[in-house]
PDB file of C-alpha atoms and ligand atoms in Angstrom:
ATOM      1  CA  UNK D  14      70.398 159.566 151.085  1.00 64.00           C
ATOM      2  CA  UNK D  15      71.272 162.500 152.810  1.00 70.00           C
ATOM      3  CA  UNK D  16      70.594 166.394 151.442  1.00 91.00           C
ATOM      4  CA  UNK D  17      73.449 168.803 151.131  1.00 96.00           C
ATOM      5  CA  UNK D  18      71.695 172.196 150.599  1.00 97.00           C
ATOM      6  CA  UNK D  19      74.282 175.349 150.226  1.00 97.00           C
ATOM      7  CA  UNK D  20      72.205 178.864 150.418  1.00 95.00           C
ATOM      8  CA  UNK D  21      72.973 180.900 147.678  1.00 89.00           C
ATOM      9  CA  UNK D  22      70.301 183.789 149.360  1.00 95.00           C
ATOM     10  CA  UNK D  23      72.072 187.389 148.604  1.00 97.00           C
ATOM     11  CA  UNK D  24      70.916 188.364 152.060  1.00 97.00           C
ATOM     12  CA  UNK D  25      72.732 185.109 153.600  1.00 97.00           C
ATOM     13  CA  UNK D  26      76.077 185.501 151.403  1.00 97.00           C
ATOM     14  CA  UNK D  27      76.100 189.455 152.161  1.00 98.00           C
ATOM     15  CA  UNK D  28      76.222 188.765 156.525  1.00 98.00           C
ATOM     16  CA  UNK D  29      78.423 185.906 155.768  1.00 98.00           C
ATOM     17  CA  UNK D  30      80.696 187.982 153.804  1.00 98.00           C
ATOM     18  CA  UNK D  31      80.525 190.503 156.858  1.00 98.00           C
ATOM     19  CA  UNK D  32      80.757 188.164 159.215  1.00 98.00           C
ATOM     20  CA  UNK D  33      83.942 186.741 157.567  1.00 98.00           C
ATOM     21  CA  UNK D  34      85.720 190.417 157.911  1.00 98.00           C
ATOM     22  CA  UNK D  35      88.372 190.645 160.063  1.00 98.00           C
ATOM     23  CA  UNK D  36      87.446 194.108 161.184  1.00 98.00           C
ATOM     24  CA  UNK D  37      84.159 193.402 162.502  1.00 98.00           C
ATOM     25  CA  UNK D  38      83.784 193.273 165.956  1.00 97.00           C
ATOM     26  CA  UNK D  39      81.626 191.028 168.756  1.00 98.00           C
ATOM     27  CA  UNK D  40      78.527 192.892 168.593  1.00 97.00           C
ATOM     28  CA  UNK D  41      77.997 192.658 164.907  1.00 98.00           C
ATOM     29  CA  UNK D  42      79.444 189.951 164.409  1.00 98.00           C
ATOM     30  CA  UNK D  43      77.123 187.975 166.848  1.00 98.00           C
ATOM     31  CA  UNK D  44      74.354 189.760 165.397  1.00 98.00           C
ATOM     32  CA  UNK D  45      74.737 189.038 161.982  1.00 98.00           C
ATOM     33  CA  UNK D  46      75.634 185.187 163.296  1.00 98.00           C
ATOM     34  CA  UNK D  47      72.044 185.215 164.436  1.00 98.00           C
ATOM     35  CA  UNK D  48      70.622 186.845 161.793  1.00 98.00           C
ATOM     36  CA  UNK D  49      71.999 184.285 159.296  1.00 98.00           C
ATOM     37  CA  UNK D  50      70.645 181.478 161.371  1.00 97.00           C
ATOM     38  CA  UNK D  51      67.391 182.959 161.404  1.00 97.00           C
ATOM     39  CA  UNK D  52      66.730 183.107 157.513  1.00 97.00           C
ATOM     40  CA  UNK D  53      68.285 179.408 157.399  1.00 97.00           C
ATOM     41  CA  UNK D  54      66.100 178.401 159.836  1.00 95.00           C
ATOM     42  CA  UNK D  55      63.085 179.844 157.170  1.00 92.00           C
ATOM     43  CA  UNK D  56      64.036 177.863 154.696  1.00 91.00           C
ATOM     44  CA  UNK D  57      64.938 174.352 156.730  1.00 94.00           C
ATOM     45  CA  UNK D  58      61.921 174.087 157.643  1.00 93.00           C
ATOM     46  CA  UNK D  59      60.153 174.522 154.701  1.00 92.00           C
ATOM     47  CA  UNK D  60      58.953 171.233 154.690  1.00 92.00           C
ATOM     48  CA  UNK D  61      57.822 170.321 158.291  1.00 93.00           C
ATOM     49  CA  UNK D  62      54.349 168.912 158.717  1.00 94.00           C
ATOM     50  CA  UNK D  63      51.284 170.836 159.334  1.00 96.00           C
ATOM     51  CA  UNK D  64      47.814 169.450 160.430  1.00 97.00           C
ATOM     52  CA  UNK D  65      44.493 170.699 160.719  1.00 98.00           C
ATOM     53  CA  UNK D  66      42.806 172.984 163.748  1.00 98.00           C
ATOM     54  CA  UNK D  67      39.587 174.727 163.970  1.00 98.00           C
ATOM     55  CA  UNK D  68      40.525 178.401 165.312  1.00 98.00           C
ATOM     56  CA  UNK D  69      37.845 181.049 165.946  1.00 98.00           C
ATOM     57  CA  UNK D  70      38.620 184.000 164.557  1.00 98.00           C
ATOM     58  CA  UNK D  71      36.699 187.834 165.665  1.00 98.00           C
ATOM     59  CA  UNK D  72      34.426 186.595 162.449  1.00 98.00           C
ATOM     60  CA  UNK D  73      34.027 183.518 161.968  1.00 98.00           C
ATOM     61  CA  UNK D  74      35.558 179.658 162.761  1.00 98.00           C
ATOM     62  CA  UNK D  75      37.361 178.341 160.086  1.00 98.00           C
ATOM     63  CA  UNK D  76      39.742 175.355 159.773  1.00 98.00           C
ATOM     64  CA  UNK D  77      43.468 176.457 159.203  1.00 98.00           C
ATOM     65  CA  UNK D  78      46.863 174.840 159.715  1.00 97.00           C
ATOM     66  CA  UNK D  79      49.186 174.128 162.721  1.00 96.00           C
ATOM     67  CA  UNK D  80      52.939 172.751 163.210  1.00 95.00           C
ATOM     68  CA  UNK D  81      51.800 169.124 163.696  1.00 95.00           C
ATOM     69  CA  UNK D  82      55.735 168.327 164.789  1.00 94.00           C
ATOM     70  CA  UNK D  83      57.818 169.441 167.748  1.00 94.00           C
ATOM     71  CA  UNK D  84      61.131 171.054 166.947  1.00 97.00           C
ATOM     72  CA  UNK D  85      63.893 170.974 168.652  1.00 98.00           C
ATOM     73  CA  UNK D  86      67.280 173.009 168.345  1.00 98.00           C
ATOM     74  CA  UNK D  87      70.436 171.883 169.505  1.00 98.00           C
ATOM     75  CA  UNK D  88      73.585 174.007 169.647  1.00 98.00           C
ATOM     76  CA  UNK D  89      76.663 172.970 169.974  1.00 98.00           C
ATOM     77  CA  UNK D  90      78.595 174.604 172.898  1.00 97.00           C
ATOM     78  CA  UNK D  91      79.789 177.019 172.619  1.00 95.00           C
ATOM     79  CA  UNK D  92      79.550 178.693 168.934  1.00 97.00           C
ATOM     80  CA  UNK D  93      76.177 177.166 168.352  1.00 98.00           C
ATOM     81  CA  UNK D  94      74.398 179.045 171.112  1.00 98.00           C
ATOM     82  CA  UNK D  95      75.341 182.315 168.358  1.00 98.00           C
ATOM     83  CA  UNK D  96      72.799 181.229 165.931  1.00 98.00           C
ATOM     84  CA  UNK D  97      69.787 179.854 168.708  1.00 98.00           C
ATOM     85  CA  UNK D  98      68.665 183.004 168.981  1.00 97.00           C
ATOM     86  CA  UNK D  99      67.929 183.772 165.356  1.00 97.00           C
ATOM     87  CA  UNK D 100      66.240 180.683 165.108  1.00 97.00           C
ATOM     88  CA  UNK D 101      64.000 180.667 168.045  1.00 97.00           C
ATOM     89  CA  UNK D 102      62.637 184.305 167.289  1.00 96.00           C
ATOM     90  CA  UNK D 103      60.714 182.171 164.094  1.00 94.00           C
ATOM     91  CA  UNK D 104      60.259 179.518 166.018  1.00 94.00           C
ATOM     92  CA  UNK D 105      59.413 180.281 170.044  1.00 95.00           C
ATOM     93  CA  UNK D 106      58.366 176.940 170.589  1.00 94.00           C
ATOM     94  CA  UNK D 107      60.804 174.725 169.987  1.00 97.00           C
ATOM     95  CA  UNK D 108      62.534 173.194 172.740  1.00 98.00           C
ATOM     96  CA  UNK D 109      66.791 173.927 173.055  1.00 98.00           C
ATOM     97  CA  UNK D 110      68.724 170.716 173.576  1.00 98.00           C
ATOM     98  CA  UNK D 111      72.485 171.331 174.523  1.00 98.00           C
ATOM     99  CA  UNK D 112      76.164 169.572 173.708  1.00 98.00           C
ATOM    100  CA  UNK D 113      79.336 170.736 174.971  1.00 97.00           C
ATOM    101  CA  UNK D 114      81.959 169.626 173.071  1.00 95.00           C
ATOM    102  CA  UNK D 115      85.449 171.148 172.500  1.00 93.00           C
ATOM    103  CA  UNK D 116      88.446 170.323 170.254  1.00 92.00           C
ATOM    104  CA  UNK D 117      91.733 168.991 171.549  1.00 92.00           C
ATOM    105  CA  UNK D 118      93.760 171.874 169.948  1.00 88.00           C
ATOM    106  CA  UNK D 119      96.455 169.335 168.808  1.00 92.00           C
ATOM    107  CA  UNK D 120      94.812 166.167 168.083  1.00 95.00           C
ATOM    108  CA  UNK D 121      91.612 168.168 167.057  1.00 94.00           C
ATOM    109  CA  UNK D 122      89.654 165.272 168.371  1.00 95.00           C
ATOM    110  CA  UNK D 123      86.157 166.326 170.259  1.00 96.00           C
ATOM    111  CA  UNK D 124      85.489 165.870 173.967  1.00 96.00           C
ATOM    112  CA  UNK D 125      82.147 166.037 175.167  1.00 97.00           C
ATOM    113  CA  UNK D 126      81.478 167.777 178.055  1.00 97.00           C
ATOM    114  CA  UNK D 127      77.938 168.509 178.869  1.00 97.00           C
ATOM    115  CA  UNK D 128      74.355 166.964 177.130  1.00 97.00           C
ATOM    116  CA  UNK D 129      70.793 168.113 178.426  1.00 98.00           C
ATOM    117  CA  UNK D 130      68.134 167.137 176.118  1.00 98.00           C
ATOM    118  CA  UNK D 131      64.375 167.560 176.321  1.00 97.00           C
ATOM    119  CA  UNK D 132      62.623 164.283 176.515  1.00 97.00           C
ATOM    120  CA  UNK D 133      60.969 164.764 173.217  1.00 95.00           C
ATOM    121  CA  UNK D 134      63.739 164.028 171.135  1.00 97.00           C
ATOM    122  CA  UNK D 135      62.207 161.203 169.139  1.00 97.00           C
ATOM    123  CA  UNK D 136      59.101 162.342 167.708  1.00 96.00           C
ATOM    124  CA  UNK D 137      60.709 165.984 167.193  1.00 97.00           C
ATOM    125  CA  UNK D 138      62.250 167.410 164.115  1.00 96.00           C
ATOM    126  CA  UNK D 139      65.765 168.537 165.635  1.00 98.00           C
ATOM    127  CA  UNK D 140      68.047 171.293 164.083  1.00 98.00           C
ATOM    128  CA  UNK D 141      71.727 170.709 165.187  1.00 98.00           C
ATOM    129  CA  UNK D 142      73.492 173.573 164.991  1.00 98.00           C
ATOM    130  CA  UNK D 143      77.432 174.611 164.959  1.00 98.00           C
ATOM    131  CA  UNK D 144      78.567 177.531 162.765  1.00 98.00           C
ATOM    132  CA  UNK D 145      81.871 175.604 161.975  1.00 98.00           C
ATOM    133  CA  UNK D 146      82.177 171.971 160.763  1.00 98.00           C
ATOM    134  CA  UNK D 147      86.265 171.547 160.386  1.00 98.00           C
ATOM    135  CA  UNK D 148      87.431 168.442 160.590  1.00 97.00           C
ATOM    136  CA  UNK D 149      83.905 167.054 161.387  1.00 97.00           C
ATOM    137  CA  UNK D 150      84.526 165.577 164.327  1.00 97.00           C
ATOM    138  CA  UNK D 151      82.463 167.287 166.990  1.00 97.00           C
ATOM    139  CA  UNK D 152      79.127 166.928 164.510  1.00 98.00           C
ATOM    140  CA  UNK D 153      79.637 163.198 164.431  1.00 98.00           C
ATOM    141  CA  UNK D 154      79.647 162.769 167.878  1.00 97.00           C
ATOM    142  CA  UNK D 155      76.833 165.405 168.447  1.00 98.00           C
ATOM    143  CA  UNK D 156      74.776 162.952 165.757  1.00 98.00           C
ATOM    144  CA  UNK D 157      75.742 159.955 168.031  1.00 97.00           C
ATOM    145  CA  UNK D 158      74.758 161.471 171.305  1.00 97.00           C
ATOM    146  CA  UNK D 159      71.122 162.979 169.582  1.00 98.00           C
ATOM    147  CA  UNK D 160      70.664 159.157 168.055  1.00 98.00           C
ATOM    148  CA  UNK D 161      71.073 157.820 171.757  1.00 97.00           C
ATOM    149  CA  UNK D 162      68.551 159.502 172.392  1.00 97.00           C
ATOM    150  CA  UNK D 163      66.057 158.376 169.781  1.00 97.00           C
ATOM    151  CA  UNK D 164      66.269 161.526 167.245  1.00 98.00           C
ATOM    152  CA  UNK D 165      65.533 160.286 164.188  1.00 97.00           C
ATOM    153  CA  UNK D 166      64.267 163.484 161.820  1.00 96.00           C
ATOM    154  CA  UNK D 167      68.613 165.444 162.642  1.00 97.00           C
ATOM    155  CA  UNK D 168      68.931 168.412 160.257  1.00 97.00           C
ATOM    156  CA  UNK D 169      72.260 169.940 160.465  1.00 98.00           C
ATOM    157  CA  UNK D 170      72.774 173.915 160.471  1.00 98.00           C
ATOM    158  CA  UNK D 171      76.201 175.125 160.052  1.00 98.00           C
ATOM    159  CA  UNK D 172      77.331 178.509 158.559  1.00 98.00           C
ATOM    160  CA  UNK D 173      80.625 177.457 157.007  1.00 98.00           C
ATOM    161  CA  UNK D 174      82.215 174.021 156.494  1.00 98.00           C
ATOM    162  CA  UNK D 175      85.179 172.232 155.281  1.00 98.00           C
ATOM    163  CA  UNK D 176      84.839 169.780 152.223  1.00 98.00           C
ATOM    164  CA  UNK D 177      86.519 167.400 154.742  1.00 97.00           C
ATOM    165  CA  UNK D 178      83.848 167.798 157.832  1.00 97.00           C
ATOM    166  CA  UNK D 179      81.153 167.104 155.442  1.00 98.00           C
ATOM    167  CA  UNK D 180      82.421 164.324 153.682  1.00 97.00           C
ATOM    168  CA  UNK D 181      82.343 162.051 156.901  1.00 97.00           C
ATOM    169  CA  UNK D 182      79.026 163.165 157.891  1.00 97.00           C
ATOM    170  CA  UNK D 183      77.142 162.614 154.534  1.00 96.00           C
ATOM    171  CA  UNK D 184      79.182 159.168 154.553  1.00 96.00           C
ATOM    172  CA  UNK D 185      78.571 158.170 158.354  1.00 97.00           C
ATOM    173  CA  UNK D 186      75.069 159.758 158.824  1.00 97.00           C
ATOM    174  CA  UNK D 187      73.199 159.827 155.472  1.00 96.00           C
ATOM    175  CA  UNK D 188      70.025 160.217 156.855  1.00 97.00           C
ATOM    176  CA  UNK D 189      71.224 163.612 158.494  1.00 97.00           C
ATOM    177  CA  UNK D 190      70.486 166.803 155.813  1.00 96.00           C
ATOM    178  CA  UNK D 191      73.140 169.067 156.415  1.00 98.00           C
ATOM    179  CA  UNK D 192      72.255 172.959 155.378  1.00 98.00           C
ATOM    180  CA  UNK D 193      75.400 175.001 154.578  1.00 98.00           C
ATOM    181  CA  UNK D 194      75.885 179.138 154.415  1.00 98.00           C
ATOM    182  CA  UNK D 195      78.638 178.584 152.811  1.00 98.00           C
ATOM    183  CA  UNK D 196      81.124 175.371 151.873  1.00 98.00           C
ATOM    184  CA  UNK D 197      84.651 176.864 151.684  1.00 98.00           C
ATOM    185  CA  UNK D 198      88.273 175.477 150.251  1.00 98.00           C
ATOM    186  CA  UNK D 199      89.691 172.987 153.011  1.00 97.00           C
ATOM    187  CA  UNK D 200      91.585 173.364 156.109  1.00 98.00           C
ATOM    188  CA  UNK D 201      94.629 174.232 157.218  1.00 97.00           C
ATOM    189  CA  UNK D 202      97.660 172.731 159.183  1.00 95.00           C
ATOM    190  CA  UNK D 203      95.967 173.617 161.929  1.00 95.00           C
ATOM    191  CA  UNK D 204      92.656 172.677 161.260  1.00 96.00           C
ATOM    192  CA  UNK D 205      90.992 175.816 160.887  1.00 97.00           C
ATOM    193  CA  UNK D 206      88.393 176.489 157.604  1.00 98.00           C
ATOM    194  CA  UNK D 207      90.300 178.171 154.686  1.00 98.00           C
ATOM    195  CA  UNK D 208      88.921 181.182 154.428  1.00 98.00           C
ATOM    196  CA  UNK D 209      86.355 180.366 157.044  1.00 98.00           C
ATOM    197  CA  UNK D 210      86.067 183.712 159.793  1.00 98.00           C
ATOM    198  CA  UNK D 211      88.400 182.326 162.119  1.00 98.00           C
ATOM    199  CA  UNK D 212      87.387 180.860 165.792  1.00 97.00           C
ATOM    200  CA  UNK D 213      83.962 181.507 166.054  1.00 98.00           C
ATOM    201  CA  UNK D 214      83.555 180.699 169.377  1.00 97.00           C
ATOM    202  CA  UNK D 215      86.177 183.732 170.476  1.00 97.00           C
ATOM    203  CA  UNK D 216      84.264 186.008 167.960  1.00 98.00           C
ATOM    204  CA  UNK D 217      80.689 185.464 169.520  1.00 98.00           C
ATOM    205  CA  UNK D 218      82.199 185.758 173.049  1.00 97.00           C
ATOM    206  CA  UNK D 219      85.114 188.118 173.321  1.00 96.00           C
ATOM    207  CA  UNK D 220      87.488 185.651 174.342  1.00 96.00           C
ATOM    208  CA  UNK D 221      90.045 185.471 172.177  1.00 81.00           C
TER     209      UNK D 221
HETATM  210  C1  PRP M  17      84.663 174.786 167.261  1.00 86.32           C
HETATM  211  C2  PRP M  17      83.368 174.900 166.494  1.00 86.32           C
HETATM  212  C3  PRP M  17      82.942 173.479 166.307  1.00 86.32           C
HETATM  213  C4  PRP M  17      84.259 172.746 166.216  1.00 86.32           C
HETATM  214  C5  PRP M  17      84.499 172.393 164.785  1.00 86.32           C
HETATM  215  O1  PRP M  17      84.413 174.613 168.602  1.00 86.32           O
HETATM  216  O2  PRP M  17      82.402 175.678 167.120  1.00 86.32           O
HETATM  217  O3  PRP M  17      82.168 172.967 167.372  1.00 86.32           O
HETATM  218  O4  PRP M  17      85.288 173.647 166.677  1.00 86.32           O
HETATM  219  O5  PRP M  17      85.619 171.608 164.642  1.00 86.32           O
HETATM  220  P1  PRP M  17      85.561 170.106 164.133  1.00 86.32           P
HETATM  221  O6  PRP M  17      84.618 170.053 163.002  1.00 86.32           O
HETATM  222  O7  PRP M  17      86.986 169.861 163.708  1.00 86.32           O
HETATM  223  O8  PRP M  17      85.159 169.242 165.288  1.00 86.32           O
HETATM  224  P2  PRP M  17      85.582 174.631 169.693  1.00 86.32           P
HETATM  225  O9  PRP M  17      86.060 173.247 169.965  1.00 86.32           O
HETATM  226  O10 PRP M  17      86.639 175.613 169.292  1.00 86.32           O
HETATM  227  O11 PRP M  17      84.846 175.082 170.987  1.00 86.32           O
HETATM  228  P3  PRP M  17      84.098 176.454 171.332  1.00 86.32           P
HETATM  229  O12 PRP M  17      82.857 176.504 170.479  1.00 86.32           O
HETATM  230  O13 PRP M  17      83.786 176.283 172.780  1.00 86.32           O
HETATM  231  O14 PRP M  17      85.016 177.600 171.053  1.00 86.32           O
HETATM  232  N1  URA M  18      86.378 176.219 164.844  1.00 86.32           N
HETATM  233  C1  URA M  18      86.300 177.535 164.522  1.00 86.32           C
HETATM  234  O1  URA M  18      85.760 178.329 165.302  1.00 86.32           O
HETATM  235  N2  URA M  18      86.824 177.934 163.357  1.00 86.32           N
HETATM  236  C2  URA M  18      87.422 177.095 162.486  1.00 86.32           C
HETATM  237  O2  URA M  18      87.871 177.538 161.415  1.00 86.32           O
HETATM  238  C3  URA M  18      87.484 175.735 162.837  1.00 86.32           C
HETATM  239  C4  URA M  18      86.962 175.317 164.006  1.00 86.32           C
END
């Protein structure tokens, strides 16, 4: 049974709430995109497993703890690669997976376009990330495509998601935990997040 954890951190809903301004521009607004990602990424991986090293310190050698897991993050091209950074500043590391995908802008169906994964996608705890889950669609075949490749521990990072997107994924993939900044209203007509902080993608990037 999958996990739907929303943060409710007042550091997380202040950027968010930043973020979400129309008036802020590419250079915070990438910032605080990675910023948020960061102090999810704290918190996802509360629970990851740790094993036992002897280390040598200037005193004395002592036993203490190591990751005893790869991670690996995955963004989703393009608006994932916004929140990578934020996360790989806790967690150097990890290994970075990537998935193009892009929306038909009518039939808002996914196409994938590009998948490079490192080869330790099985025994590795992987953090799938895309700042907007609309309709769902581009998630669910990212969780296909990291499956393929053996992934079985998939936690899902997204900054703000439709009721809709998340339905399907909790009901197709409920072994994936999905970890939310925020789950807004719905879509709209055109299947943008209501309020949501518009293309995210064109925010990060300058390319609206
Ligand atoms: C956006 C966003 C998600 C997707 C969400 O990407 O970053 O990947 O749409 O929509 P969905 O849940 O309905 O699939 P977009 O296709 O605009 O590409 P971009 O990141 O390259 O701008
Ligand atoms: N992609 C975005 O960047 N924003 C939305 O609201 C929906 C999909």
């Amino acid at each position: 049974m999958s996990k739907l954890t929303i943060f409710e951190h007042p550091l997380i809903t202040h950027k968010l709430t930043l973020a979400r301004d129309e008036n802020t521009g590419m250079r915070d607004f990438r910032a605080l995109v990675n910023e948020i990602g960061g102090l999810m990424a704290y918190e996802i991986t509360r629970d990851l497993p740790v094993k036992e090293v002897t280390v040598k310190t200037p005193i004395c050698e002592t036993k203490a703890f190591v990751l005893a897991k790869e991670l690996v993050i995955v963004p989703i091209l393009r608006a994932g690669i916004g929140m990578v950074d934020g996360i790989h500043n806790l967690i150097p590391t990890a290994k970075i997976g990537h998935i193009g995908m892009y929306r038909d802008e009518v039939t808002l169906e996914p196409h994938e376009y590009y998948a490079k994964f490192p080869k330790e996608m099985p025994e590795s705890s992987v953090l799938l990330v895309d700042p907007m889950i609309a309709t769902g669609g581009s998630v669910l075949m990212a969780i296909d495509a990291l499956k393929k490749r053996g992934a079985k521990d998939i936690r899902l990072v997204g900054l703000v998601a439709a009721p809709e997107g998340i339905k399907r994924i909790l009901e197709k993939h409920p072994d994936v935990d999905i970890y939310l900044a925020a789950l807004d209203e719905k879509l709209n007509e055109v299947g943008y997040i209501v309020p949501g902080l518009g293309d995210c993608g064109d925010r990060l990037f300058g390319t609206k």
